[in-house]
CSV table of C-alpha atoms and ligand atoms in Angstrom, one decimal:
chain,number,residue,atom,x,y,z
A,1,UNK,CA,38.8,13.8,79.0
A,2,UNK,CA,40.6,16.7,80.3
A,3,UNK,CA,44.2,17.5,79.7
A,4,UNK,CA,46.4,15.7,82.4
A,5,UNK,CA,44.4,12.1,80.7
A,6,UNK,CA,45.2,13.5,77.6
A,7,UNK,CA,48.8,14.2,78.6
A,8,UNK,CA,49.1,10.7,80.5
A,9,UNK,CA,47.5,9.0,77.0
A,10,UNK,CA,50.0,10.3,75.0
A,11,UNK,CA,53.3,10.5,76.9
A,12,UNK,CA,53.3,7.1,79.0
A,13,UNK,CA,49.7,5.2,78.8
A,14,UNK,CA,50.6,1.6,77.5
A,15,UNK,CA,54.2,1.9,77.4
A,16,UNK,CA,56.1,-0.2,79.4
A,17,UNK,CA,59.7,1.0,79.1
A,18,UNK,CA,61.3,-1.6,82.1
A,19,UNK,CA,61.1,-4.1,79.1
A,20,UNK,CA,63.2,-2.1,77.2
A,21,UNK,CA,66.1,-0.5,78.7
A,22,UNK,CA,64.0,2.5,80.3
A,23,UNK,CA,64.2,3.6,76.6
A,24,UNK,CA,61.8,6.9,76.2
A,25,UNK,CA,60.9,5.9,72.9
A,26,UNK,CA,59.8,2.7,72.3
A,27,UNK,CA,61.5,0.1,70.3
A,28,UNK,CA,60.4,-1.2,66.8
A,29,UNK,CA,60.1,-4.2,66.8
A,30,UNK,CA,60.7,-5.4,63.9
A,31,UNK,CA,60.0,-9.0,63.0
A,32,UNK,CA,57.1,-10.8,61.0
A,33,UNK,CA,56.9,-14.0,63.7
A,34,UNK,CA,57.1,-14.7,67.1
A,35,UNK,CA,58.6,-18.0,68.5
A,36,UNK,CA,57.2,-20.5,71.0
A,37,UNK,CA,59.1,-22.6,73.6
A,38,UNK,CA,55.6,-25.5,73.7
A,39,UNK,CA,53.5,-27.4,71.2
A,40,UNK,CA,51.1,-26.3,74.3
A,41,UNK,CA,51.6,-22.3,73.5
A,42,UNK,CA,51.5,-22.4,69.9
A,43,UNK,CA,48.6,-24.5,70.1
A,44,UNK,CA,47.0,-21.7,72.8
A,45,UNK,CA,48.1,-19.1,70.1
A,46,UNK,CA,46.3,-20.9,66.8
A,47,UNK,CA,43.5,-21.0,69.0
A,48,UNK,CA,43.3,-17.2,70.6
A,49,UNK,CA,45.7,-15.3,68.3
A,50,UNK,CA,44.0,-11.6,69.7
A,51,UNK,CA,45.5,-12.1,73.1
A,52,UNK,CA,49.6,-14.0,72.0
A,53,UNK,CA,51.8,-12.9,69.7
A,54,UNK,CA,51.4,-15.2,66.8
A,55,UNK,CA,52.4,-13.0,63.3
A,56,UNK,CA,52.5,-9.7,62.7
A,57,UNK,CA,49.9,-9.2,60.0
A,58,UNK,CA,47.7,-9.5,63.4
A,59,UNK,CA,49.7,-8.3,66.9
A,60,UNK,CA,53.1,-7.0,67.2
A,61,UNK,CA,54.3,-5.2,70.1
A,62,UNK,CA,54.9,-1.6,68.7
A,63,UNK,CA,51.4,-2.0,66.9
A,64,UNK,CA,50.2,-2.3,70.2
A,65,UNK,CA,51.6,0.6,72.1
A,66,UNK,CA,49.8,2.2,69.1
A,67,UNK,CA,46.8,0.7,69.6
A,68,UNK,CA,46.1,1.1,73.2
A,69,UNK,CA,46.7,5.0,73.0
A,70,UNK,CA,44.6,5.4,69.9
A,71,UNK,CA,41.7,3.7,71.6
A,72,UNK,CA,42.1,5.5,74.8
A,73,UNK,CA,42.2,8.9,72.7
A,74,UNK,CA,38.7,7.9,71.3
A,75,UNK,CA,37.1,6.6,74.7
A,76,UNK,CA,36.3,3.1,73.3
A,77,UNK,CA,37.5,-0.4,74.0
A,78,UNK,CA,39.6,-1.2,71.7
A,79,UNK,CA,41.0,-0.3,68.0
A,80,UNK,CA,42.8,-1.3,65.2
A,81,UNK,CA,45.3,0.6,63.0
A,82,UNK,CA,45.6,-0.3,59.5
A,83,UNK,CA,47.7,0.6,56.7
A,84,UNK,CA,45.6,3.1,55.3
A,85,UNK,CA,42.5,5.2,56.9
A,86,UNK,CA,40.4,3.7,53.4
A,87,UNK,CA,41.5,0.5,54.7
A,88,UNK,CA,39.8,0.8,57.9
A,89,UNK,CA,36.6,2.0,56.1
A,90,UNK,CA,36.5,-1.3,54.4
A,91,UNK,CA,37.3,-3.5,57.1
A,92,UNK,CA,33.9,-1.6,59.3
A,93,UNK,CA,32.0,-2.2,56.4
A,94,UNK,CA,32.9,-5.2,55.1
A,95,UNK,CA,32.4,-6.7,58.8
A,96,UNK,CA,28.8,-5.6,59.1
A,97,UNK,CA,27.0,-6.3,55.7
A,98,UNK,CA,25.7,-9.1,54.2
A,99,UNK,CA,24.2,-10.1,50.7
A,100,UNK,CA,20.9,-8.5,50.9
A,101,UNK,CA,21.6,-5.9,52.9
A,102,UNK,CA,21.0,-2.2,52.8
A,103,UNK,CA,22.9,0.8,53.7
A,104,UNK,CA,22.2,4.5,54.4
A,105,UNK,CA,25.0,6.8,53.9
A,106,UNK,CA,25.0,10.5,54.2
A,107,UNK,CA,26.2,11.7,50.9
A,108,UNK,CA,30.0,13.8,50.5
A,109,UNK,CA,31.5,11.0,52.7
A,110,UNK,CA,34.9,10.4,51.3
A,111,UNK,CA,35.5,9.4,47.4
A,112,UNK,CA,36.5,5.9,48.6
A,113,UNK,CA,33.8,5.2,50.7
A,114,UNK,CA,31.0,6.0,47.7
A,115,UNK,CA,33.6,4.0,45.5
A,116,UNK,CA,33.0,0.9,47.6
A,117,UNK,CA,29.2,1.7,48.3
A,118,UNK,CA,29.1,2.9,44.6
A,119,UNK,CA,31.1,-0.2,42.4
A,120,UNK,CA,32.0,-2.7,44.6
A,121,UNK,CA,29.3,-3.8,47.4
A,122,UNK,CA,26.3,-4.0,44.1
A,123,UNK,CA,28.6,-6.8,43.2
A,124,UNK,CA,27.5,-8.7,46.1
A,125,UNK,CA,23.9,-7.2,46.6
A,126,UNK,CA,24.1,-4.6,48.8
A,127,UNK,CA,23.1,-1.5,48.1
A,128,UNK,CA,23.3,2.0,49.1
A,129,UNK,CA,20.9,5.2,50.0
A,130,UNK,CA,22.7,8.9,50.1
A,131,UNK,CA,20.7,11.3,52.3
A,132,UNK,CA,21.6,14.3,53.0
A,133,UNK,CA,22.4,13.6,57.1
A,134,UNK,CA,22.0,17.4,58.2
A,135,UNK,CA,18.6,16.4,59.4
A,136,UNK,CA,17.5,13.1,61.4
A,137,UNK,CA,14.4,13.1,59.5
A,138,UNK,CA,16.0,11.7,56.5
A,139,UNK,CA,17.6,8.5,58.2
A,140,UNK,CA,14.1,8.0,59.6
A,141,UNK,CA,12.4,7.8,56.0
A,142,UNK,CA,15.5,6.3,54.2
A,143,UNK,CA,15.8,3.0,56.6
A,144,UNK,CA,14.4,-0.2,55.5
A,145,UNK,CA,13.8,-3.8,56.9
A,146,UNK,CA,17.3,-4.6,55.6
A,147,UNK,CA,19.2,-1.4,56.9
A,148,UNK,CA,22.2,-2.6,58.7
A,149,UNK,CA,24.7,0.5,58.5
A,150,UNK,CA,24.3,4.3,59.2
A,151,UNK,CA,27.7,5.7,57.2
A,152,UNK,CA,28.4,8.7,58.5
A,153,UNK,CA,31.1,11.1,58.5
A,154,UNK,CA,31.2,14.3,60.7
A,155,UNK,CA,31.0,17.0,59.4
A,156,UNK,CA,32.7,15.7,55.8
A,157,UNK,CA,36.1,17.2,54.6
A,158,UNK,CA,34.9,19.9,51.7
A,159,UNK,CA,31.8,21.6,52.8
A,160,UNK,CA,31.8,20.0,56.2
A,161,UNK,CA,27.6,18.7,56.9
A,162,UNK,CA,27.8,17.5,60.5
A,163,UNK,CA,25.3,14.9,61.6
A,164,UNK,CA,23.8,14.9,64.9
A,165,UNK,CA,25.4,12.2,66.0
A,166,UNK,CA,23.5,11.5,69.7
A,167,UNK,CA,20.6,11.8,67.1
A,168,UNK,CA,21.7,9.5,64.9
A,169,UNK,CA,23.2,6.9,67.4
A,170,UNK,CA,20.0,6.8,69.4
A,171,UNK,CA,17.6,6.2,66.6
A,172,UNK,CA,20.2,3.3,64.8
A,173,UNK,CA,19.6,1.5,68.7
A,174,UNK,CA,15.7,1.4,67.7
A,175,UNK,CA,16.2,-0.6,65.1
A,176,UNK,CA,19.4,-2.8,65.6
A,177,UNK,CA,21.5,-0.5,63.0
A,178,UNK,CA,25.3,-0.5,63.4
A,179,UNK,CA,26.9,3.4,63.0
A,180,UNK,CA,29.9,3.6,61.4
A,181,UNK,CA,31.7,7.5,61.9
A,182,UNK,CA,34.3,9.0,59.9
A,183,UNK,CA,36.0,11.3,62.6
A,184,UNK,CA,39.5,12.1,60.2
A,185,UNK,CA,38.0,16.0,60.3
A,186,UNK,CA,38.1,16.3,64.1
A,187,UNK,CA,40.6,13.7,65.0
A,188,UNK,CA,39.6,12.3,68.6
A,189,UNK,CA,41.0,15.6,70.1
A,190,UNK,CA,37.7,17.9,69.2
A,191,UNK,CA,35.5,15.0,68.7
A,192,UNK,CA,34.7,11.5,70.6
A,193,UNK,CA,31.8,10.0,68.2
A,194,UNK,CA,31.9,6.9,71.2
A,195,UNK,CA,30.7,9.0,73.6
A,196,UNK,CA,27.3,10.0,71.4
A,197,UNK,CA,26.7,6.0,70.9
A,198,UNK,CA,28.2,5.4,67.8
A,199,UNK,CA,29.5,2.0,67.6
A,200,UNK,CA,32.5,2.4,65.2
A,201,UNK,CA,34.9,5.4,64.9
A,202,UNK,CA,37.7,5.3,62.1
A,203,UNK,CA,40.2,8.0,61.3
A,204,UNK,CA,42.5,8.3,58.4
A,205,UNK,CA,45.4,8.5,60.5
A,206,UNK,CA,48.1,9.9,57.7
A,207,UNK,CA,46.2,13.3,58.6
A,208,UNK,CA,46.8,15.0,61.7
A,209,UNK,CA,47.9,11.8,64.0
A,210,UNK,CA,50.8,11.1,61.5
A,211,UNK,CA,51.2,15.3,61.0
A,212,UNK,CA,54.3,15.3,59.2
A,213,UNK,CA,53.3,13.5,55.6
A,214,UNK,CA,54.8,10.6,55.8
A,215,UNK,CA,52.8,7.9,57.1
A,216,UNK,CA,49.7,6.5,55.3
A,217,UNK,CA,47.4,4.7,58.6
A,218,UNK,CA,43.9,4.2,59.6
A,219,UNK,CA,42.8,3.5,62.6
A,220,UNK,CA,39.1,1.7,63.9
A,221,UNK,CA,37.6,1.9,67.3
A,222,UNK,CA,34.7,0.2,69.0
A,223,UNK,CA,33.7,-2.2,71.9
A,224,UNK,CA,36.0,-5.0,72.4
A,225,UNK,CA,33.1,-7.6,71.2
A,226,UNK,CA,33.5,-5.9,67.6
A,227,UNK,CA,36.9,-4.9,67.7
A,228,UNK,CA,38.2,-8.7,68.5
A,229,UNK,CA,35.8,-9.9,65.5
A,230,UNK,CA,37.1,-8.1,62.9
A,231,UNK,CA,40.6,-8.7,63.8
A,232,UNK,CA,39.3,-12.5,63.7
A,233,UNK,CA,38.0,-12.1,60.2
A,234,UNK,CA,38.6,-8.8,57.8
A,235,UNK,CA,41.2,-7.6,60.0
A,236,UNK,CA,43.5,-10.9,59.3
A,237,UNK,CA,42.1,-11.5,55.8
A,238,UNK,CA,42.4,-8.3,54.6
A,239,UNK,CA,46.2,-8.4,55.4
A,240,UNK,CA,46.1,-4.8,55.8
A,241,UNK,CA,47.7,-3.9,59.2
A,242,UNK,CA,50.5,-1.5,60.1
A,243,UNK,CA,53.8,-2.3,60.0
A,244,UNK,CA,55.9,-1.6,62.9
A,245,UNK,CA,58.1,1.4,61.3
A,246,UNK,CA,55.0,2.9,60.8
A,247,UNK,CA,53.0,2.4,63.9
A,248,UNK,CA,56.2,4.1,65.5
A,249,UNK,CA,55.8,7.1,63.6
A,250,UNK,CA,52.2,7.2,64.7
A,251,UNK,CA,53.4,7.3,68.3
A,252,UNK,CA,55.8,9.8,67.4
A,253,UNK,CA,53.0,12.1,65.8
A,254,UNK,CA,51.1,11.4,68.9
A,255,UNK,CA,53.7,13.3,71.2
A,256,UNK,CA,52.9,16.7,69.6
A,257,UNK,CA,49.0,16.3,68.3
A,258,UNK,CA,47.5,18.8,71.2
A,259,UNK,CA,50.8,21.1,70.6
A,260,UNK,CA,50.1,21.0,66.7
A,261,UNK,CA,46.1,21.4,67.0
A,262,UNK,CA,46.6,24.1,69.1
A,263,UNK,CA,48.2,26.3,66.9
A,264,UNK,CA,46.7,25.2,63.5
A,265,UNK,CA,43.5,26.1,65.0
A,266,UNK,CA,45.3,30.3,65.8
A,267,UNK,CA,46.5,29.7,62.4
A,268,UNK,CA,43.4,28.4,60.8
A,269,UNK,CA,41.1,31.4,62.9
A,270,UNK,CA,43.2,34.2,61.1
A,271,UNK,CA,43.2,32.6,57.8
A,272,UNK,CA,39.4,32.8,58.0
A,273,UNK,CA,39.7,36.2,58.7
A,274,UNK,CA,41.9,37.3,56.1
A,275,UNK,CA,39.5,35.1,53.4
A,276,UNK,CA,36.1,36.5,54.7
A,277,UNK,CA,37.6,40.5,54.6
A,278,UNK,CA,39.4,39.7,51.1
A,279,UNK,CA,36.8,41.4,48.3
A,280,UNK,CA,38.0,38.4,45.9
A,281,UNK,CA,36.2,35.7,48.0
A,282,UNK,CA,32.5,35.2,47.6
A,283,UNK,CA,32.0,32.9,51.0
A,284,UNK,CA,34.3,30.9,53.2
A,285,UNK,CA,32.8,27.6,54.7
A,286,UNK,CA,34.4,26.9,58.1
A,287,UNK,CA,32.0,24.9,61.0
A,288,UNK,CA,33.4,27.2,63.3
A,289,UNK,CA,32.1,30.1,61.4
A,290,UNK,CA,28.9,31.4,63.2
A,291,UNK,CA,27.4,31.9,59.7
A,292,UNK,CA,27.9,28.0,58.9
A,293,UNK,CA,24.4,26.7,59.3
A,294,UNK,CA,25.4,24.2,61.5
A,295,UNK,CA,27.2,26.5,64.3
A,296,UNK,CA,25.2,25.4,67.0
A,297,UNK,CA,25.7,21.7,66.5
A,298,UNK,CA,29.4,22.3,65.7
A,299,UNK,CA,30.2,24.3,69.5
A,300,UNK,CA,28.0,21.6,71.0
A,301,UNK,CA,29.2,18.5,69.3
A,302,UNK,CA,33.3,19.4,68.3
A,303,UNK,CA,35.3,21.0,71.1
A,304,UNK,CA,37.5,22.6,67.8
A,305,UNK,CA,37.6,22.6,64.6
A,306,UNK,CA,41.3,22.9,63.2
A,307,UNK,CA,42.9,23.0,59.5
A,308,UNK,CA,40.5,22.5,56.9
A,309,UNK,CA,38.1,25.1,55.4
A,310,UNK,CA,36.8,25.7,51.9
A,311,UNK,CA,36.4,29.3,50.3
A,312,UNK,CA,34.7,30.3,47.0
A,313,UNK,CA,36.4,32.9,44.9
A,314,UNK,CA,35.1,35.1,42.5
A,315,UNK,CA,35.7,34.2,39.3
A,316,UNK,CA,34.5,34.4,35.4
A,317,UNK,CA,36.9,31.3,33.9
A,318,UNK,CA,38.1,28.8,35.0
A,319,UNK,CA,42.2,30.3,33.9
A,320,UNK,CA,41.4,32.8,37.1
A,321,UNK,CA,41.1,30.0,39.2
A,322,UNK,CA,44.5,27.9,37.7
A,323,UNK,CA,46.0,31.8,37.7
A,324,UNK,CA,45.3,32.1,42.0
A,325,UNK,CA,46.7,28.1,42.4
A,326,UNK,CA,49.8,28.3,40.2
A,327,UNK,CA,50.5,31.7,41.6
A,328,UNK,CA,50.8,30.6,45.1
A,329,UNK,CA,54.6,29.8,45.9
A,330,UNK,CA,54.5,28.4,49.7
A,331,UNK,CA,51.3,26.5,49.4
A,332,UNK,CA,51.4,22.8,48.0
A,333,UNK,CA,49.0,21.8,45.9
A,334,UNK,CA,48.2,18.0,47.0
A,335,UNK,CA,46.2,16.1,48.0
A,336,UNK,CA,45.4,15.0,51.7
A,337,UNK,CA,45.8,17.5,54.8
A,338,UNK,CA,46.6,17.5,58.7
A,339,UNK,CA,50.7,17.3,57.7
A,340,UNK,CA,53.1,20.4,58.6
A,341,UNK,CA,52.7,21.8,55.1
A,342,UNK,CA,49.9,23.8,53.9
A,343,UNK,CA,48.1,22.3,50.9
A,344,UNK,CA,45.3,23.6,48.5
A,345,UNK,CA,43.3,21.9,46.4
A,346,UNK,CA,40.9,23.9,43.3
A,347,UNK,CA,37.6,21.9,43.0
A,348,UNK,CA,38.0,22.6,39.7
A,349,UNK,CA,41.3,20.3,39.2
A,350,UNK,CA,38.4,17.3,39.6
A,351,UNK,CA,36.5,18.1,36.3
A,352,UNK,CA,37.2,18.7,32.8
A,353,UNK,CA,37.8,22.0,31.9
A,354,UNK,CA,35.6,22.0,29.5
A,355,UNK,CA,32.5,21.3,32.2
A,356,UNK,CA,33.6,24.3,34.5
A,357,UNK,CA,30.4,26.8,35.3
A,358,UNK,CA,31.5,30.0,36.4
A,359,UNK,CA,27.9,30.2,37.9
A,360,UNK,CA,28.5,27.5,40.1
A,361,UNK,CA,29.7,28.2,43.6
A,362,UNK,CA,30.7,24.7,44.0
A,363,UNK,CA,32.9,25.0,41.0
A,364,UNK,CA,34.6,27.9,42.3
A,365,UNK,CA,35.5,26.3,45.5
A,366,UNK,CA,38.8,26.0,46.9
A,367,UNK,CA,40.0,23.4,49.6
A,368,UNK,CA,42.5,24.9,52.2
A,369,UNK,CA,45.0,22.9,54.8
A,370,UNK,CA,46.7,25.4,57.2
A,371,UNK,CA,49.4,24.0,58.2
A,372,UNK,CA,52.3,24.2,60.7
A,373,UNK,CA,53.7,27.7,59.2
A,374,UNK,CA,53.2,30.9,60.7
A,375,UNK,CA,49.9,32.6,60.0
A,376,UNK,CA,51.3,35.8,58.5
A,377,UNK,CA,53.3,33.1,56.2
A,378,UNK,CA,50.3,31.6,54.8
A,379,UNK,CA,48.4,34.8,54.1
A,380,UNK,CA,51.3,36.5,52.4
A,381,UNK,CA,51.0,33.7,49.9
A,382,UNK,CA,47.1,33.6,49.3
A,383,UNK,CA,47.5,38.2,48.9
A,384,UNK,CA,50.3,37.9,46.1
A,385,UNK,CA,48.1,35.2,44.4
A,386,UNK,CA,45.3,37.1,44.8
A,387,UNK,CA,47.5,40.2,43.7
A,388,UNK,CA,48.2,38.0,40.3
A,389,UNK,CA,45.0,37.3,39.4
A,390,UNK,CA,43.9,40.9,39.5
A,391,UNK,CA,46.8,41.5,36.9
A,392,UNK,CA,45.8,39.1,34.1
A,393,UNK,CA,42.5,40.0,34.2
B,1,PLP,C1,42.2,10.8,53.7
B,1,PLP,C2,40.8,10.4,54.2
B,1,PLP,C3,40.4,9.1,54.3
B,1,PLP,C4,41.3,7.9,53.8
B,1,PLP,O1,42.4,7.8,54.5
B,1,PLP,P1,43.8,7.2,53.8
B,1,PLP,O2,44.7,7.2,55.0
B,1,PLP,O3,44.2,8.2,52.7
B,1,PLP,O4,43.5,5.9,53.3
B,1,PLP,C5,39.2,8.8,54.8
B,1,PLP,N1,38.3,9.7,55.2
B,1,PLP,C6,38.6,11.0,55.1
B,1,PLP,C7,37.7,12.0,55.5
B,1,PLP,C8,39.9,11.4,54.6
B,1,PLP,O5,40.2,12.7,54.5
C-alpha cells in the first residue's frame, strides 16, 4: 500500500461526514440501542444483526468508522475491535478450537496468550505445543492429526523471534490449519501478516494505534467468512466490544500513526546507537540490528521496526539493576508501550529477588519504549542513570 492509500485510509476512507453536518471528526454516537419503525425490520435485524444496527455490544456507527479503516490498514476483509487487544486473542482462539484439539504455538507469545493456552483451554481438552518458530522445521515435526491453530506472534515483544510467516502460512494450507498472528510489534504500518496468507491478524490496539495511553483496544482481522462468524458467536457472547468513546479515540490515534512511527523509528535508531557504544551494556536486541539473527527476514518481512528494543546491562546484583531503573527521572517504568511516553521495564521486576542470576543475560535484560520525546531527551536520562550506577558501586 503506498502512502496516498495510506493517507486516504486514515483521513477520509469510511467516513461519511454529509450524515453529520460535514463534521471533520466524526460523531460518538453514543447510545446502547437502535430503534425500528416495522415488526418487518426488527425481525430482518434478529435475523442478520452483522449488516443493521441492532445493539451496541455488536454494531454501532462510530465502531464502524473504526472498523472499516482498521481492516483496510491490514489489507483483509473485515475486522473487529474489542475492548482489549487480550480480548481479541481469545475471541480467534476461542472461535477455532474444539474439545480434542491441538495447538502449536511459538513460545514468548504474550503472557495472556500462554495463560489461556497454559490454565484455561486444558480445562476443556485442548492442549498446547511451544516451538521455538524461528525455524519452519519445528511446525512441521510439532503438528498432529488434531492441529487446528498455528499461534504466532511476529517477532514477539522482548527478544523479538520473527516467524517466517509466507513459510508458515503456506505449510498451515497443507493441512487445513488456521494461523492466528500477533502483529501489536509492527502495527499494520511495517507489517501486513494478510498479505503472507495468514488467516487472522490481531493487534493490541492500546499500543501504537491508541498512542497516547489512554485507550485499552484490540482489534481482529480476517476474511469476511471468519470475521462475520465470530461476531455471530464469541464476538456477541463474549460482550467484549468497544465502546463508542473509545473507538473515537482509536480514530483519533489513527490521524497521526505514520507521523508518530516515523519519528519513534529516528528516535528509536539513535537510542540503539547510544546503548550499543555505552561500555555498561553487554548486547542490545533490536530486529533492525544487522547483528539480530533474524536481519534478513526482518528487512524482507517488516518494512520498519519502531519503539521497542531490549538491552542487557552489565551487572553483578540485582541492586545495580533497581540502581539504573530508579535512577532514571523521564522514563516511566510501566507496563505496555507504543504511547507518547517512554517506558522501561527490568526483567528482573518479574522474579523474586532472591532467584536473580547475575550470570544470566536474560535476567539482566531491560525492556525499552521510545517514545514521542526528543532523542537527545531520552539518552540524557539512560547517561545519568548509567552515571549513578557507576557511583554506588
Ligand atoms: C499488550 C499486548 C497484548 C494485549 O493487549 P491489551 O490491549 O493489553 O489487552 C497482546 N499482545 C502483545 C504483543 C501485547 O504487547
Amino acid at each position: 500500500m503506498d502512502n496516498m492509500e495510506l493517507s486516504f485510509i486514515l483521513n477520509e476512507f469510511a467516513e461519511d461526514r454529509d450524515n453529520y453536518f460535514r463534521a471533520i471528526a466524526p460523531p460518538i454516537v453514543q447510545t446502547s440501542n437502535f430503534a425500528f419503525k416495522t415488526v418487518d425490520e426488527l425481525r430482518h435485524s434478529f435475523e442478520d444483526e452483522y449488516s443493521t444496527w441492532l445493539y451496541s455490544r455488536g454494531l454501532n456507527p462510530t465502531v464502524e468508522i473504526l472498523r472499516k479503516k482498521l481492516a483496510a490498514l491490514d489489507a483483509a476483509e473485515d475486522c473487529l475491535v474489542f475492548n482489549s487487544g487480550a480480548a481479541a486473542i481469545f475471541a480467534s482462539v476461542l472461535a477455532n478450537v474444539k474439545s480434542g484439539d491441538h495447538i502449536v504455538s511459538v513460545k514468548g507469545v504474550y503472557t495472556w496468550a500462554q495463560k489461556m493456552f497454559n490454565d484455561i483451554l486444558p480445562r476443556f481438552n485442548v492442549s498446547t505445543t511451544y516451538i521455538d518458530g524461528t525455524d519452519i522445521q519445528h511446525f512441521a515435526d510439532a503438528t498432529k492429526p488434531n492441529t487446528a491453530i498455528y499461534y504466532l506472534e511476529s517477532p514477539n515483544s522482548w527478544t523479538y523471534e520473527l516467524q517466517d510467516l509466507r513459510a508458515v502460512a503456506a505449510l498451515a494450507k497443507e493441512h487445513g490449519i488456521i494461523t492466528i498472528c500477533d502483529n501489536s510489534y509492527c502495527t499494520p504500518v511495517f507489517q501486513k501478516p494478510v498479505t503472507y496468507g495468514i488467516d487472522l491478524v490481531l493487534q493490541s490496539a492500546t499500543k501504537y494505534i491508541g498512542g497516547h495511553s489512554d485507550t485499552v483496544a484490540g482489534v481482529l482481522s480476517g476474511s469476511k467468512a471468519m470475521i462475520e462468524r465470530i461476531f455471530n458467536s464469541e464476538y456477541l457472547n463474549i460482550g467484549s466490544g468497544i465502546q463508542p468513546f473509545n473507538a473515537w479515540l482509536l480514530i483519533r490515534g489513527l490521524r497521526t500513526l505514520p507521523a508518530r512511527l516515523e519519528r519513534i523509528t529516528r528516535t528509536t535508531q539513535a537510542i540503539v546507537d547510544f546503548l550499543n557504544s555505552h561500555d555498561r551494556v553487554e548486547k542490545v536486541i533490536f530486529p533492525f540490528s544487522s547483528d539480530f539473527p533474524q536481519y534478513q527476514l526482518a528487512m524482507q518481512q517488516m518494512s520498519g521496526g519502531c519503539g521497542l528494543l531490549t538491552f542487557v546491562i552489565k551487572a553483578k546484583d540485582v541492586t545495580t539493576i533497581e540502581t539504573f531503573c530508579n535512577s532514571l527521572k523521564h522514563i516511566f517504568m510501566a507496563v505496555s508501550w507504543g504511547g507518547h511516553e517512554s517506558l522501561i521495564i527490568p526483567k528482573c521486576s518479574g522474579m523474586k529477588r532472591e532467584d536473580f542470576n547475575p550470570a544470566s543475560q536474560e535476567h539482566r535484560q531491560l525492556r525499552l519504549y521510545c517514545g514521542l520525546e526528543d532523542a537527545g531527551y531520552i539518552i540524557a536520562d539512560l547517561q545519568q542513570a548509567f552515571d549513578a550506577i557507576e557511583r554506588v558501586e
